[in-house]
Coordinates of C-alpha atoms in Angstrom, one line a residue:
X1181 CA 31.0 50.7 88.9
X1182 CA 32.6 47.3 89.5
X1183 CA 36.2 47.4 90.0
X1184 CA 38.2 45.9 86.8
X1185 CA 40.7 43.1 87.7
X1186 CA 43.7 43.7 86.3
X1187 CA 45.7 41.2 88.0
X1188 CA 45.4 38.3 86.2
X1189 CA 45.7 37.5 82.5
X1190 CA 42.7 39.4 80.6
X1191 CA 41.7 39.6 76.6
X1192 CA 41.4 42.5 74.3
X1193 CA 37.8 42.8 73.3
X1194 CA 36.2 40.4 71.1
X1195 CA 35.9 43.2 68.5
X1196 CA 39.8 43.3 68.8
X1197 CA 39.5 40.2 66.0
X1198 CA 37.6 42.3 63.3
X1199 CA 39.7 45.7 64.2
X1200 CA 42.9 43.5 63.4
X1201 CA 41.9 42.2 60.1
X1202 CA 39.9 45.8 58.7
X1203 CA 43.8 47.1 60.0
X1204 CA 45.6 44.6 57.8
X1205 CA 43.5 45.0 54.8
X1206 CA 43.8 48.6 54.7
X1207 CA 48.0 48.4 55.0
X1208 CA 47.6 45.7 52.5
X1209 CA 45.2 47.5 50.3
X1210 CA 47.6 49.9 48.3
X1211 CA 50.1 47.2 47.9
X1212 CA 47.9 45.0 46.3
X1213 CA 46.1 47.8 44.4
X1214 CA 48.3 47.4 41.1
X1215 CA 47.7 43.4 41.3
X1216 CA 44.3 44.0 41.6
X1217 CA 44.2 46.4 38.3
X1218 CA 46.4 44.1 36.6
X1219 CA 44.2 41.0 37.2
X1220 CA 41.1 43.5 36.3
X1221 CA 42.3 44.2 33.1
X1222 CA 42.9 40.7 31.7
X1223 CA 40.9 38.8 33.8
X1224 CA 37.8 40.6 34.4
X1225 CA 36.2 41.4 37.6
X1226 CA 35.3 37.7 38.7
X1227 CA 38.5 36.9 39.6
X1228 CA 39.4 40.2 41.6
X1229 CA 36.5 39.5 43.7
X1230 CA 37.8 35.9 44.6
X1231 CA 41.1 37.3 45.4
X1232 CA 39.7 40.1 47.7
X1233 CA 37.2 37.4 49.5
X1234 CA 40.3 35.4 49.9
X1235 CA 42.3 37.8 51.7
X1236 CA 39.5 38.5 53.8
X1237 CA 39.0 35.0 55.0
X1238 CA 42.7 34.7 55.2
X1239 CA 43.3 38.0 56.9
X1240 CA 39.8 37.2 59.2
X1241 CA 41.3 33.8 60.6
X1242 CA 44.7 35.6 61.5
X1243 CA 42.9 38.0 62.9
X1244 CA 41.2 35.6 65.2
X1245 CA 43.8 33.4 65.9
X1246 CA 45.9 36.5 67.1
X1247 CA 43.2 37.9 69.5
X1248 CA 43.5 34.8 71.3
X1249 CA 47.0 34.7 71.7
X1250 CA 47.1 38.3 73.2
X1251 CA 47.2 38.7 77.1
X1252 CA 48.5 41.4 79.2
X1253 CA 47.8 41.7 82.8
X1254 CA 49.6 43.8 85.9
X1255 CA 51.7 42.1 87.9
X1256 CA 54.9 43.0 90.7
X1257 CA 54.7 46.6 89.5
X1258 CA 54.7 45.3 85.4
X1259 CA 52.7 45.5 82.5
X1260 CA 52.7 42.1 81.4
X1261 CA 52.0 41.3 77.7
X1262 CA 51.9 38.2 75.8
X1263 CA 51.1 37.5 72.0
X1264 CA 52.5 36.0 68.8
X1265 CA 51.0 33.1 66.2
X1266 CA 54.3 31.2 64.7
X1267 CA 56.6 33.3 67.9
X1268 CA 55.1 33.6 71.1
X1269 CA 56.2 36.9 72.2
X1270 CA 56.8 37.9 75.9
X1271 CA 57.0 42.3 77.1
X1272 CA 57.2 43.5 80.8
X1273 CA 57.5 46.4 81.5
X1274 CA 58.1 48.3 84.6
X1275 CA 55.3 50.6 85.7
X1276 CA 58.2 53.2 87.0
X1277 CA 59.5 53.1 83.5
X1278 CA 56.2 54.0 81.8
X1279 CA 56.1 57.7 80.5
X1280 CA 53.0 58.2 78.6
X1281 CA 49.3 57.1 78.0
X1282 CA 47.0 57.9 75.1
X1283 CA 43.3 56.7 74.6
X1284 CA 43.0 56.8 70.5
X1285 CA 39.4 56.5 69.2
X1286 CA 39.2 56.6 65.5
X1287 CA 35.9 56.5 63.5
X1288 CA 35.9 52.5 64.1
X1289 CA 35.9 52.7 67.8
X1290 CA 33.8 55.2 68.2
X1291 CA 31.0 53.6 66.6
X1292 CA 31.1 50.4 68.3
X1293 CA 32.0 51.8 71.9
X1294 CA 35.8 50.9 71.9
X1295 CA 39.5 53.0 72.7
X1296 CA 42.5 51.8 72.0
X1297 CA 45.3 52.5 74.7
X1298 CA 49.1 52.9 73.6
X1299 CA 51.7 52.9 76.3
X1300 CA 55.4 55.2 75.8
X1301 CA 58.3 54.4 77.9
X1302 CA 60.8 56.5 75.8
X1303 CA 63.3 53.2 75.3
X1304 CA 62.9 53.1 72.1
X1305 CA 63.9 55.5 69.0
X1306 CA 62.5 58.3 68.4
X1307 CA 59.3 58.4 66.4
X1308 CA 59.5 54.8 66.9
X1309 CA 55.7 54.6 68.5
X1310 CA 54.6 53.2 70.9
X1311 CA 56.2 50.7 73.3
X1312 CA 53.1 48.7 73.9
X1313 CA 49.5 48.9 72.1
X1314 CA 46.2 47.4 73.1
X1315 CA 43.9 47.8 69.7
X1316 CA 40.6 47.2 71.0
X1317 CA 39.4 47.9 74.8
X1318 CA 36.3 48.9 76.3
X1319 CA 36.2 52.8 77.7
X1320 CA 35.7 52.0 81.1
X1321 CA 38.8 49.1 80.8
X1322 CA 41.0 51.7 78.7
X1323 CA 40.2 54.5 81.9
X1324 CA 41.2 51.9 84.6
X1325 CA 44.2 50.5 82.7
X1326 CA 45.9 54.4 81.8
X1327 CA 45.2 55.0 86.0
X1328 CA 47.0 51.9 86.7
X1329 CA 49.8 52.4 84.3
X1330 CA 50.0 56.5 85.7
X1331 CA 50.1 55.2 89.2
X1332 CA 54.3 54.9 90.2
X1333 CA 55.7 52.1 90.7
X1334 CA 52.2 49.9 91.0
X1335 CA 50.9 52.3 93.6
X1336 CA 47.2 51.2 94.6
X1337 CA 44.6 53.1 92.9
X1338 CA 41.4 54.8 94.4
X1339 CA 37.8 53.8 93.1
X1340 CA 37.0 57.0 92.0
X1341 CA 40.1 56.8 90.0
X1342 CA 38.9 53.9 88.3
X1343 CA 35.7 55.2 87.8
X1344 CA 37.2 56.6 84.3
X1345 CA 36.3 60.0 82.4
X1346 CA 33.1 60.1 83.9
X1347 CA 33.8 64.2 84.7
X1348 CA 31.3 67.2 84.2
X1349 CA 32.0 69.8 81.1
X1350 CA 33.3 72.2 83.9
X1351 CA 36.2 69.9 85.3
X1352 CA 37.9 71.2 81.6
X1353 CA 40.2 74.1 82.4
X1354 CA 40.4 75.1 78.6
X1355 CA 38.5 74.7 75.2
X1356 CA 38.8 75.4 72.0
X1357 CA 36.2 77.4 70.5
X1358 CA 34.9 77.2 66.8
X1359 CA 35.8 80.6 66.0
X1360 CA 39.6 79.8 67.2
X1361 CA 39.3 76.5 65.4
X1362 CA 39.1 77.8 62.2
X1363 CA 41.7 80.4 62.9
X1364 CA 44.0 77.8 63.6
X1365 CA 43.3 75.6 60.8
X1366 CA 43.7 79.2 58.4
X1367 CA 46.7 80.3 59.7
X1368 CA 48.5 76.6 60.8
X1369 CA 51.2 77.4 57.6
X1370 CA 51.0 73.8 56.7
X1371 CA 50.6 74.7 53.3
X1372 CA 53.6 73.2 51.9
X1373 CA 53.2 69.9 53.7
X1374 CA 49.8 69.6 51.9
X1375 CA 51.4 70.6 48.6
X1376 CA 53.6 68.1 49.2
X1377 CA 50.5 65.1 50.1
X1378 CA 48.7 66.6 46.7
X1379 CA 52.2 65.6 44.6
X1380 CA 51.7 62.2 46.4
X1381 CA 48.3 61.8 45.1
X1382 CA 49.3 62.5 41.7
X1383 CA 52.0 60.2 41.6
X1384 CA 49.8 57.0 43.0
X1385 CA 46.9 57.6 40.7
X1386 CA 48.7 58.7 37.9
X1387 CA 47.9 55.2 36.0
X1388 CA 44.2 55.5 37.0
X1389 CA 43.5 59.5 36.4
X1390 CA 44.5 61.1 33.2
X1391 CA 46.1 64.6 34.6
X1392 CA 47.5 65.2 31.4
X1393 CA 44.2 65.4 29.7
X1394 CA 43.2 67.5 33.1
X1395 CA 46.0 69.7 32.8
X1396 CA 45.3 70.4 28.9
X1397 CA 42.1 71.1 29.2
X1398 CA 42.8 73.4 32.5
X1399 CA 45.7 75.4 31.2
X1400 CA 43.9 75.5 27.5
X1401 CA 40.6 77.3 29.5
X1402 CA 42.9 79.4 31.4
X1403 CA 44.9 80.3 28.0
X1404 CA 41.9 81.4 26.2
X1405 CA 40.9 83.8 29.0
X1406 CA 44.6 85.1 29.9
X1407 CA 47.7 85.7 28.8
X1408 CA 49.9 82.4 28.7
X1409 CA 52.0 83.8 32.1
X1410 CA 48.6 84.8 33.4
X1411 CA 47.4 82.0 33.2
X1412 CA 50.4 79.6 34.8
X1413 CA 50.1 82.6 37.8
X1414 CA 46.7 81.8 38.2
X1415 CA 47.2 77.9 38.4
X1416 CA 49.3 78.5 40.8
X1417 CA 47.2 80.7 43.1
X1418 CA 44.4 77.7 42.3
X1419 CA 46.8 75.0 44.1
X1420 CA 47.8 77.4 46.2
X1421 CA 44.4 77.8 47.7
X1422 CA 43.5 73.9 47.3
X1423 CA 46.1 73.6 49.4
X1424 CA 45.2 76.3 52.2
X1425 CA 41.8 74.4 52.1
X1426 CA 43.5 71.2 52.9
X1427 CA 45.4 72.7 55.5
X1428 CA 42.2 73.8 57.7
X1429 CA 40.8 70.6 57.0
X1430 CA 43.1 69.0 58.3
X1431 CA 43.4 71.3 61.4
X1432 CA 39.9 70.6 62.1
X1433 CA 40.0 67.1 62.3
X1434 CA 43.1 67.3 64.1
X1435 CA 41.9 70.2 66.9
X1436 CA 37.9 69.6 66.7
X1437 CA 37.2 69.3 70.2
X1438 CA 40.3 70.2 71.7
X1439 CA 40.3 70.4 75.6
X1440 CA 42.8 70.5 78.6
X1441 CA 42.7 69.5 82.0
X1442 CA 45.0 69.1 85.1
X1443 CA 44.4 66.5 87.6
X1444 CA 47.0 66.7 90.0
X1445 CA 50.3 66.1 88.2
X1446 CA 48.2 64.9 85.3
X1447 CA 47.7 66.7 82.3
X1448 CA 44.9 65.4 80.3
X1449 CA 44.5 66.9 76.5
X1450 CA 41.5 65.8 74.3
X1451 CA 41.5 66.2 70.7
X1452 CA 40.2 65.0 67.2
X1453 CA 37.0 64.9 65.1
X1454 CA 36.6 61.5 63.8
X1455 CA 40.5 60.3 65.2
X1456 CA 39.9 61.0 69.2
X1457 CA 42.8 61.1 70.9
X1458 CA 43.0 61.2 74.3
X1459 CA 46.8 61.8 76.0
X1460 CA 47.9 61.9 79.6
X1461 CA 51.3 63.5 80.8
X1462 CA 53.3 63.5 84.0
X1463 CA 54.3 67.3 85.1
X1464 CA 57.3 66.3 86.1
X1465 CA 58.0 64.5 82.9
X1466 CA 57.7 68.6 81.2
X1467 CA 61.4 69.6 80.2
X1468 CA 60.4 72.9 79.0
X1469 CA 57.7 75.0 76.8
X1470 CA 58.2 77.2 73.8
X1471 CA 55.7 79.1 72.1
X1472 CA 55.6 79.3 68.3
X1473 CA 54.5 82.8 66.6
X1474 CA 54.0 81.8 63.1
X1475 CA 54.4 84.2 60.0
X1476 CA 50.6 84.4 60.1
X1477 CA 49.7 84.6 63.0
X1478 CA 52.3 87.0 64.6
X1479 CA 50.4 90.3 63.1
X1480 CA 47.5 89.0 65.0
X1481 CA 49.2 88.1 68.5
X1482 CA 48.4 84.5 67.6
X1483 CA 51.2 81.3 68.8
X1484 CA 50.9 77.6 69.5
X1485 CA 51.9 76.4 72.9
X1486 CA 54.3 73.3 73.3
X1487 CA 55.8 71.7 76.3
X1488 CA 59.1 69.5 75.9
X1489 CA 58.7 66.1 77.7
X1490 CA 61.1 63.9 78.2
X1491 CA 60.7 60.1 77.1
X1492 CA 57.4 61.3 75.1
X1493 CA 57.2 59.9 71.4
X1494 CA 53.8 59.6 70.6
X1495 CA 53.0 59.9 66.8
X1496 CA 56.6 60.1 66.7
X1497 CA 57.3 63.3 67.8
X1498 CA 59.1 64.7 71.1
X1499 CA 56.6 67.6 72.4
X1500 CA 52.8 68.2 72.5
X1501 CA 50.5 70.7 72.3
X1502 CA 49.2 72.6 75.0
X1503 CA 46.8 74.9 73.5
X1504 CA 47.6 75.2 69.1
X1505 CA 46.2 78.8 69.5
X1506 CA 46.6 81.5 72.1
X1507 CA 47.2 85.0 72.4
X1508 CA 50.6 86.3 73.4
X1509 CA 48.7 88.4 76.7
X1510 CA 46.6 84.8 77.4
X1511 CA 49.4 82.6 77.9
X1512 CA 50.2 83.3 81.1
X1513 CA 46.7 83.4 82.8
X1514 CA 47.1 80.1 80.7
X1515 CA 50.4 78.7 82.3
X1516 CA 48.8 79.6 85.7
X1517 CA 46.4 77.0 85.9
X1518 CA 47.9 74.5 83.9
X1519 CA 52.0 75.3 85.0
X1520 CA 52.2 77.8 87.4
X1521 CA 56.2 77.1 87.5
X1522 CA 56.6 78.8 84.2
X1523 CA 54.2 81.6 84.3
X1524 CA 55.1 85.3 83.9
X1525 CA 58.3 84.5 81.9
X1526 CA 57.1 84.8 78.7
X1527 CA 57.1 88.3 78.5
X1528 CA 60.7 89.3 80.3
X1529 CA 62.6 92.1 78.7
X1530 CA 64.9 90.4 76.7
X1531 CA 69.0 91.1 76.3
X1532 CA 69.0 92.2 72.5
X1533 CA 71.5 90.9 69.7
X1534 CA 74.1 93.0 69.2
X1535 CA 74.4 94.6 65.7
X1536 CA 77.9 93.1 64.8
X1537 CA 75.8 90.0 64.1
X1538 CA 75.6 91.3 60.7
X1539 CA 79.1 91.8 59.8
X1540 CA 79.3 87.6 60.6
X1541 CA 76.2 86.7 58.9
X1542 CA 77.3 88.8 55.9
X1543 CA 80.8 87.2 55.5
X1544 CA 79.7 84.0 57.0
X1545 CA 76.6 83.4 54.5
X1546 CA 75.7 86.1 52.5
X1547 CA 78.6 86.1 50.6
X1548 CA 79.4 82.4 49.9
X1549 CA 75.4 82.0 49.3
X1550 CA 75.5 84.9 46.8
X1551 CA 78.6 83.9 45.2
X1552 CA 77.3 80.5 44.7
X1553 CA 73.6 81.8 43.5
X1554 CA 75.2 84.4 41.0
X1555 CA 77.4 81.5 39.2
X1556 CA 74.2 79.4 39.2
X1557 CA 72.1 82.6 37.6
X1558 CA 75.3 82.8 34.9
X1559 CA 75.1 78.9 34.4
X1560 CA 71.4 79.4 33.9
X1561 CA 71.3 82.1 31.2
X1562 CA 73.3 80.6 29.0
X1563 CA 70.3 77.6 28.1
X1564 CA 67.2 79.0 29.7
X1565 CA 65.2 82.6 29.5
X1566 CA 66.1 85.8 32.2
X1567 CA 63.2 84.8 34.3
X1568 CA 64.3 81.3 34.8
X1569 CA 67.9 82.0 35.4
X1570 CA 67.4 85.2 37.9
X1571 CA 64.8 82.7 40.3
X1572 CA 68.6 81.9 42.1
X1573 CA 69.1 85.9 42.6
X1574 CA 65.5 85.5 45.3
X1575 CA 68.0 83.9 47.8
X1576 CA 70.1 87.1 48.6
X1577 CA 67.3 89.5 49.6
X1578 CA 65.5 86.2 51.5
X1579 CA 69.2 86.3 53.2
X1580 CA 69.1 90.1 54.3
X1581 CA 65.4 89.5 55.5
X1582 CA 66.2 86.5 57.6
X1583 CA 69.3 87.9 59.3
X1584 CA 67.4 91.2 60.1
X1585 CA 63.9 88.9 61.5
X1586 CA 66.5 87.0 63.1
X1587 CA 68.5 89.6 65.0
X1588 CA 65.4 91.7 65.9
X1589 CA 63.5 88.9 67.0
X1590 CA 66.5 87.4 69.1
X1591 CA 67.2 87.9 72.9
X1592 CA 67.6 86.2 75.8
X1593 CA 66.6 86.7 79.4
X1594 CA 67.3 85.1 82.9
X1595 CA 64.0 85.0 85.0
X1596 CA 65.2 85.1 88.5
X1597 CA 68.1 82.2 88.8
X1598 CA 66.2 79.0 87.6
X1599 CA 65.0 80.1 84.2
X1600 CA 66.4 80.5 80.1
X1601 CA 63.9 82.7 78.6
X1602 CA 65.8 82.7 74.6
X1603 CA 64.2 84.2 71.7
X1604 CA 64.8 83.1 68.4
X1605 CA 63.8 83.4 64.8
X1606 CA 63.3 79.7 62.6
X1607 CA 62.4 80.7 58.9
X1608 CA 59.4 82.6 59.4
X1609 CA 58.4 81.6 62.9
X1610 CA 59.5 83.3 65.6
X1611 CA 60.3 80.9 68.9
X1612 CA 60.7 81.8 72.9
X1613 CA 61.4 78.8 74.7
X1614 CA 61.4 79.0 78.7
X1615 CA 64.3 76.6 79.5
X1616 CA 64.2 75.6 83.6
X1617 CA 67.9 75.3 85.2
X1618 CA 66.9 72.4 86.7
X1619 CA 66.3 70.9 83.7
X1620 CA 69.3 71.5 81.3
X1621 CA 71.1 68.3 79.9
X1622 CA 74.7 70.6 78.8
X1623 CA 75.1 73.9 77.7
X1624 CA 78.0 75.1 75.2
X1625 CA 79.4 77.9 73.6
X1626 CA 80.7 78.1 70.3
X1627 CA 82.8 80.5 68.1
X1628 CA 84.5 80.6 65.0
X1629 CA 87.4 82.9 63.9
X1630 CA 85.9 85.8 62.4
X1631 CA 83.0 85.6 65.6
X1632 CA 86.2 85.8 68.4
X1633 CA 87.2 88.8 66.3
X1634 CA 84.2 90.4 66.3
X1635 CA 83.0 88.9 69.8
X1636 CA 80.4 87.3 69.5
X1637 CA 79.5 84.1 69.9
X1638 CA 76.7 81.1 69.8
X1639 CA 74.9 79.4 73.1
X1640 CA 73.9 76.0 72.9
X1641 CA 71.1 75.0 75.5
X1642 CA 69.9 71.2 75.7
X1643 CA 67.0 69.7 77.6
X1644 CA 65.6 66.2 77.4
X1645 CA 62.9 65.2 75.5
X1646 CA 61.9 62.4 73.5
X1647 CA 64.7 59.7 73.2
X1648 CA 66.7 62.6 71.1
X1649 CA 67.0 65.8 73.4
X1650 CA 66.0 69.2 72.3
X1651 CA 68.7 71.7 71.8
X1652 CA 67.8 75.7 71.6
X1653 CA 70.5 77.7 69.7
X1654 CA 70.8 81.5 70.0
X1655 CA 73.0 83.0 67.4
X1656 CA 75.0 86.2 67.0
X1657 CA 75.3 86.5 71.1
X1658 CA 77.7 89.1 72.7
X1659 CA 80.5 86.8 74.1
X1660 CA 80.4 88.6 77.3
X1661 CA 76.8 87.8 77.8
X1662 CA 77.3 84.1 76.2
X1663 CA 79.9 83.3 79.0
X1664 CA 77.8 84.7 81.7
X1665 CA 75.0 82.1 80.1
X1666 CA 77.4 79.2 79.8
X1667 CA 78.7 79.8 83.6
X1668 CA 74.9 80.1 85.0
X1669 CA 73.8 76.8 83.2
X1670 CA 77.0 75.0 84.8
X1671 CA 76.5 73.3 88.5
X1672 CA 77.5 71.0 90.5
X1673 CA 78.2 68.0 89.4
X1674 CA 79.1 69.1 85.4
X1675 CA 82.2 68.6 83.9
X1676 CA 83.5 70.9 81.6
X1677 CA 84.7 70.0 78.0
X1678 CA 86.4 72.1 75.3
X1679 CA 87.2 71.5 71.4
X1680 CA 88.5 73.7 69.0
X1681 CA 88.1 73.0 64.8
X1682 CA 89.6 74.6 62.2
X1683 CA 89.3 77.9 63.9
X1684 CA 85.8 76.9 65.4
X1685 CA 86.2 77.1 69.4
X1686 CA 83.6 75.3 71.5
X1687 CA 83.0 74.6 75.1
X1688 CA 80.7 72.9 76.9
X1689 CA 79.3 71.9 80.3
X1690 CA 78.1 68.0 80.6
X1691 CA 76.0 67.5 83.5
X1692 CA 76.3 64.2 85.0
X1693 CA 73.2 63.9 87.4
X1694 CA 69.8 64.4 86.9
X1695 CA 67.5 66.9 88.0
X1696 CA 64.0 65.3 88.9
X1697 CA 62.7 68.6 90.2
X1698 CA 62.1 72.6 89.5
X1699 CA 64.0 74.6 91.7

């Protein structure tokens, strides 16, 4: 393959022109939707049509105008990029400062050969996106640019490097099946969050669709055939499983194809059905992993894998997914071929939580919660029927159940001297992180009044990652044990701070270098 100059000023692909204008249609689209069915109405559909011609030639000609006003090249160890219409725009950025590299192929670039490459340095906010963004590249160009980029500091690159993705199905240390696919997308628990996108829907169609007829004539059917609280139990289970289909929808097209590869201190992770993604992390970049047990996938031995990676905020979040379904006894074998560092730690015997952690989660939150939910319950009966006003009476037994999850679930571990192993409980998902020494960005210890009484008290471990840091909390700790945790995290080089609240004593170690390396 002939080697791809990257030295000197270079173009997005021509396509780049009709990828910018389809982009700024579709963000234009729902804004000018309502216009659109206003016009319609009084106008006809004539007149629409001019308008949306219009904003294609207009949107068309930008389009144009700014592919040929966008340059980027790689020069003196810098991405170089240059674009703008009204501003001309100037961005360099240091290849040393450059933190992560995804290929994204949606349904568009697929079909007419193209990636799109977005760069991270972490110096922006988090969730912010991307730091620098090439919209429309060739696959061979997008594979020779990410190696560049990767490469420290400008270092030279090999030819088989630049050679791109052109690797057989066995160079891919780990696929998802089909079978685990759909057990992921069943048992992903993002119900809610697609409850939440179906309230959406209704709410921008609402002038367009006529739910209220929809709803009449569902709950009228339902009515007829039930009892009237039948029926409303029944809708409910209905939305209830729209959404659960949703959900593994939308964990198909997120997972389809999901593989993993190490090259080196490369990572490479594959995913997506119509949206291909391609991302590429730095080892050394990892700040720690955690594995997530979710409510239902624990009884089946089922968590996600995630690593912690500092500077990383890619689709604005601050960790990745190493594998979004294992079994607890495959994650090692896992971690041994993709980080050998943090393998056999997952399972360590863990330091329990000592039972006094009830007395402080009773007086602490049980009782102001269930103070607060019986005046609501009162407040409530007064207006509304008994099954209405006792709905405020679910929080106290969801309190016992959390506490109890929360302190059997809990420990803590230390794996040999350069490893946090710390178990905790987050609603209904049960966490273990694996927290390197090496790695640790300040530790503190906390305790309020009634905790110092009954000794116990709260460790605060922080890594970086993203542009935010990641802090792991353990509650309810022994206060013996949570000093002997505070002390371990501190070296050289820390400096010890101390506060205390309104009765709320805290203390912390601040480390003031950075540690580029596992121990």
């Amino acid at each position: 393959m002939k080697n791809l100059d990257f030295t000197k000023p270079r173009h997005l692909h021509p396509m780049a022109a009709l990828y910018l204008t389809g982009t700024a249609l579709k963000e234009s689209l729902w804004g000018i939707l309502p216009v659109l069915l206003v016009i319609f109405n009084k106008m006809g559909f004539f007149p629409v049509l001019l308008v949306i011609l219009g904003l294609i030639f207009l949107f068309g000609f930008l389009g144009v105008v700014s592919w040929s006003r966008y340059r980027f090249w790689v020069e003196e160890g810098e991405l170089r990029v240059e674009h703008g219409i009204i501003f001309h725009k100037k961005r360099y950025i240091p290849l040393s400062k450059i933190q992560g590299v995804e290929l994204e192929r949606d349904l568009i670039h697929r079909l007419i050969g193209l990636v799109k490459v977005r760069v991270e340095t972490g110096g922006g906010k988090a969730g912010a996106g991307s730091e620098a963004s090439f919209s429309a590249l060739t696959r061979s160009e997008g594979e020779a640019l990410k190696t560049i980029l990767l490469k420290e500091k400008g270092a030279p690159f090999t030819e088989r490097e630049m050679e791109g993705s052109g690797e057989s199905p066995q160079d891919w240390i780990w696929r998802l099946s089909l079978a685990r696919l759909l057990i992921t997308g069943a048992t992903s628990g993002n119900i809610g969050v697609f409850l939440g996108f179906l309230f959406v829907i209704y709410n921008a169609f609402d002038q367009m669709i006529p739910w209220d007829l929809i709803t009449r004539e569902l709950m009228g059917f339902l009515s007829q055939e039930f009892h009237s609280v039948t029926s409303y139990v029944i809708a409910a289970v209905l939305l209830l499983l729209l959404s659960w289909l949703f959900s593994i929808g939308g964990a198909i097209l997120r997972y389809a194809g999901f593989r993993i590869r190490k090259e080196g201190e490369r990572i490479i992770i594959e995913r997506g059905l119509f949206h291909k993604l391609t991302t590429t992390l730095s080892a050394h970049r990892i700040q720690a992993i955690h594995f997530v047990e979710g409510p239902l996938r624990r009884p089946f031995a089922y968590g996600a894998l995630y690593v912690d990676v500092s500077g990383y905020n890619m689709e604005g979040m601050s960790h990745t997914v190493l594998s979004p379904l294992l079994r607890r006894e495959e994650v090692d074998t896992f971690l041994q071929t993709i980080l050998p560092q943090y393998a056999g730690k997952l399972h360590q015997r863990l330091h329990p939580l000592p039972k006094s952690g009830w007395m402080e989660a009773a007086l602490q939150r049980w009782v102001p919660t269930s103070l607060a939910a019986l005046l609501l319950s009162f407040y409530l009966s007064l207006y509304w029927p008994p099954y209405v006003s006792l709905l405020p009476l679910v929080v106290i037994p969801w309190l016992i159940l959390s506490t109890f999850l929360y302190l059997r679930d809990g420990g803590w571990a230390i794996s040999g001297s350069a490893y946090l192993v710390i178990r905790f409980r987050k609603i209904f998902s049960r966490y273990t992180y694996i927290l390197p020494r090496g790695r640790l960005q300040s530790v503190s210890m906390e305790s309020s009044l009634l905790g110092r009484l009954l000794h116990l008290a709260t460790v605060k471990a922080e890594v970086l990652s993203g542009n935010t840091g990641a802090t792991v909390t353990l509650k309810y700790a022994k206060e013996e044990e949570a000093t002997t945790l505070f002390f371990w995290g501190g070296r050289k080089g820390g400096r010890k701070d101390g506060t205390d609240h309104g009765g709320n004593q805290s203390v912390s170690f601040l480390f003031l270098e950075e540690q580029r390396t596992d121990p």
